[in-house]
mmCIF file of C-alpha atoms in Angstrom:
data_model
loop_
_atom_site.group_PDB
_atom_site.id
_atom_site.type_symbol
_atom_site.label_atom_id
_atom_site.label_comp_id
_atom_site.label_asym_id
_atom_site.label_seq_id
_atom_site.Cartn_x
_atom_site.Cartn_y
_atom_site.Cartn_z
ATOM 1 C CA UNK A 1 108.690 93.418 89.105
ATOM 2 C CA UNK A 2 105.030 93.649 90.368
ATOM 3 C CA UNK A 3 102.631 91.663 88.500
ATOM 4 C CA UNK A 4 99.135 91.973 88.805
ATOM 5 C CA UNK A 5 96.362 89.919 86.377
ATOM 6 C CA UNK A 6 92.981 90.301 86.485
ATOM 7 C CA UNK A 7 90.208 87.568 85.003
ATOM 8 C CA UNK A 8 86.649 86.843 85.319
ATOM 9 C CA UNK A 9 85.044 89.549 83.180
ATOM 10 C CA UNK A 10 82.455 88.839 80.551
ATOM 11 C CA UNK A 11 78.942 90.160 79.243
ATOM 12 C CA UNK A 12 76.488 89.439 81.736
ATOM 13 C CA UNK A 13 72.495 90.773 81.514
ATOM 14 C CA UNK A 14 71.155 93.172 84.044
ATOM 15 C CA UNK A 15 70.922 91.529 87.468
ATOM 16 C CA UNK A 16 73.841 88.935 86.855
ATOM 17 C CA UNK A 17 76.604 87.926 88.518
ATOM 18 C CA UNK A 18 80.149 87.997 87.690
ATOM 19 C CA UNK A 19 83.566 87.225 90.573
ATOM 20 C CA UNK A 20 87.023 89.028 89.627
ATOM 21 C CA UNK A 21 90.160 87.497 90.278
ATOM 22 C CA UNK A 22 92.951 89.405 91.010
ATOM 23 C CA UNK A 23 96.556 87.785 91.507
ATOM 24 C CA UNK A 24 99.233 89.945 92.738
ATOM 25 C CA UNK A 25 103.197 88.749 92.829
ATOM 26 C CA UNK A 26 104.251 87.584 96.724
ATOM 27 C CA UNK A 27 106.028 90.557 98.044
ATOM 28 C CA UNK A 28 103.741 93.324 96.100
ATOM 29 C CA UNK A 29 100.155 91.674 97.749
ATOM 30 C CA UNK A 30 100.845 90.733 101.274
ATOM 31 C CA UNK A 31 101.595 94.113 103.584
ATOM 32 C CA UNK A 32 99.142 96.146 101.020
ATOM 33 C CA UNK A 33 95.919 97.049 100.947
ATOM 34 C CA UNK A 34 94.348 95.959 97.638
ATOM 35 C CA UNK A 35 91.420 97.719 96.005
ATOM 36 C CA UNK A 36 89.210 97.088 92.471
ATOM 37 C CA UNK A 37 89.679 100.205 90.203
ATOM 38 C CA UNK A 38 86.842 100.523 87.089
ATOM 39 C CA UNK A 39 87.086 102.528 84.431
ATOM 40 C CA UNK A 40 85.010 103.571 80.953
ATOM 41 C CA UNK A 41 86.095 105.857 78.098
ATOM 42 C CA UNK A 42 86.562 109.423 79.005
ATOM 43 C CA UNK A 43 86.297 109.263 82.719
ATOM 44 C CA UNK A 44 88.770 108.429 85.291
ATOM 45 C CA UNK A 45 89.464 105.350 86.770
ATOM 46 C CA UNK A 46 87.641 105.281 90.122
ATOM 47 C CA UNK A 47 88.347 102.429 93.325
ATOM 48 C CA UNK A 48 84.754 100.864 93.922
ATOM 49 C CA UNK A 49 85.886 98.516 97.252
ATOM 50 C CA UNK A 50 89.166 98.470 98.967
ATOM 51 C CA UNK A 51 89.911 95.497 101.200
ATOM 52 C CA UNK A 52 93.215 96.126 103.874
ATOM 53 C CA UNK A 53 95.363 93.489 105.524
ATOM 54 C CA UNK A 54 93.086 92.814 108.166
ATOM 55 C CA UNK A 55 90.448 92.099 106.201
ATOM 56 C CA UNK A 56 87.818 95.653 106.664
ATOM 57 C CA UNK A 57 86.443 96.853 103.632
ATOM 58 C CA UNK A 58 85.146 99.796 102.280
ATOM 59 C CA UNK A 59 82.581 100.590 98.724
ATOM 60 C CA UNK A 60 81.742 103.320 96.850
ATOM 61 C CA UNK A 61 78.066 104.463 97.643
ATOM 62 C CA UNK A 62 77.868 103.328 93.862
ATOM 63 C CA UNK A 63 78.366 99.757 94.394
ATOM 64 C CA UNK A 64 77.229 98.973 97.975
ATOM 65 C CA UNK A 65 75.332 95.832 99.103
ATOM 66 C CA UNK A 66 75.741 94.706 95.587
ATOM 67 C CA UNK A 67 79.712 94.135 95.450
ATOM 68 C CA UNK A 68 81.840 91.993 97.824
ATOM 69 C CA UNK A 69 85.343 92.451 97.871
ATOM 70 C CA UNK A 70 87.642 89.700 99.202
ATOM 71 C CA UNK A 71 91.062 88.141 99.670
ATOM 72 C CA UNK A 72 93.128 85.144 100.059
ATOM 73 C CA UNK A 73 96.606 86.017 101.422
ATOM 74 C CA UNK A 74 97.859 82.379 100.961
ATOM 75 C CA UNK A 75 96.664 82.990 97.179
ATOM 76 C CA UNK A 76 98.150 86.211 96.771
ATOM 77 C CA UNK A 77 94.536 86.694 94.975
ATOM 78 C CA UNK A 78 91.835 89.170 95.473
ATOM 79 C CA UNK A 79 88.211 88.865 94.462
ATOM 80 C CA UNK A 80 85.056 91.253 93.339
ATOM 81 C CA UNK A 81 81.846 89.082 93.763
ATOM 82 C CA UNK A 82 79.394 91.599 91.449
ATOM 83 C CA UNK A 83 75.813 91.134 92.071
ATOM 84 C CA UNK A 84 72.527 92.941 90.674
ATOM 85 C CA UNK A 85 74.904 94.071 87.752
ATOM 86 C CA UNK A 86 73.681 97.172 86.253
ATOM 87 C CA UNK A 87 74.041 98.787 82.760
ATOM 88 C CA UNK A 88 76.334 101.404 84.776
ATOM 89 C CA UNK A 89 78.445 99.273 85.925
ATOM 90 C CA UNK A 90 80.111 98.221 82.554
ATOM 91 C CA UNK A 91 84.038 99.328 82.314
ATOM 92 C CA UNK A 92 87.128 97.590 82.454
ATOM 93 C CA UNK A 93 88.059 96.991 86.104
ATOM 94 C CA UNK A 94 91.678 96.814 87.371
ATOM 95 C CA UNK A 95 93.021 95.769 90.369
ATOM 96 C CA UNK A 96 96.038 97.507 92.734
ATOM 97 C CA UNK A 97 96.983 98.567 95.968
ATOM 98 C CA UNK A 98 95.312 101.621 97.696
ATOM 99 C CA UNK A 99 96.791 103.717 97.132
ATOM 100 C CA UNK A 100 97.712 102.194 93.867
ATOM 101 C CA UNK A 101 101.600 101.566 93.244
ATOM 102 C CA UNK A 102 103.570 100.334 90.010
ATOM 103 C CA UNK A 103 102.150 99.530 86.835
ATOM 104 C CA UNK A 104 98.755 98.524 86.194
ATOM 105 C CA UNK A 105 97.628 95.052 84.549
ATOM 106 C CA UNK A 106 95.599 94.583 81.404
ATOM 107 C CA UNK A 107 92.396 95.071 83.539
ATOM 108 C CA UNK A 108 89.462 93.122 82.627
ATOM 109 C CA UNK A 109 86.452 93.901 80.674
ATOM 110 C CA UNK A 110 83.021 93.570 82.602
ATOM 111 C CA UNK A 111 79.618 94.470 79.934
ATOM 112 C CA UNK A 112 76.376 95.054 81.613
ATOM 113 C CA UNK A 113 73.725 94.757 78.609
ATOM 114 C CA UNK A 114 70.381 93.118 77.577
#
């Protein structure tokens, strides 16, 4: 069963920093794609950087120059560096494939606020 646990969030001011960890079971992480999903109340959840097997990424316009996705294929683990945090960017932010595939983890709550 495919197993993915996200850690790292927190309550950070405007203009911190936070990193994501993301670790996916064995077979699930290494022939995917892997992407970092947020999502607040009443909106749906949206992928803000995708990272493939090779290694090329991709942001939403939203996030871009201030997030760094990453991954470690010997880790099974995938990473969100988040700099220049904005009140915006507070939600709970899930890892998965992309596109995603099997059940979601507990996600991970990120709070942007002064």
């Amino acid at each position: 069963q495919v197993q993915l646990v996200e850690s790292g969030g927190g309550l950070v001011q405007p203009g911190g920093s936070l990193r994501l960890s993301c670790v996916a079971s064995g077979r699930f992480f290494s022939a995917k794609a892997m992407g970092w999903y947020r999502q607040v109340p009443g909106k749906q959840r949206e992928l803000v950087a995708h990272i493939t097997i090779m290694g090329n990424t991709i942001y939403a316009d939203s996030v871009k120059g201030r997030f760094t996705i990453s991954r470690d294929n010997g880790k099974n683990t995938v990473y969100l560096q988040m700099n220049s945090l904005k009140a915006e960017d507070t939600a709970v932010y899930y890892c998965n494939s992309v596109p995603p595939a099997g059940n979601w983890g507990q996600g991970t709550q990120v709070t942007v606020s002064s």
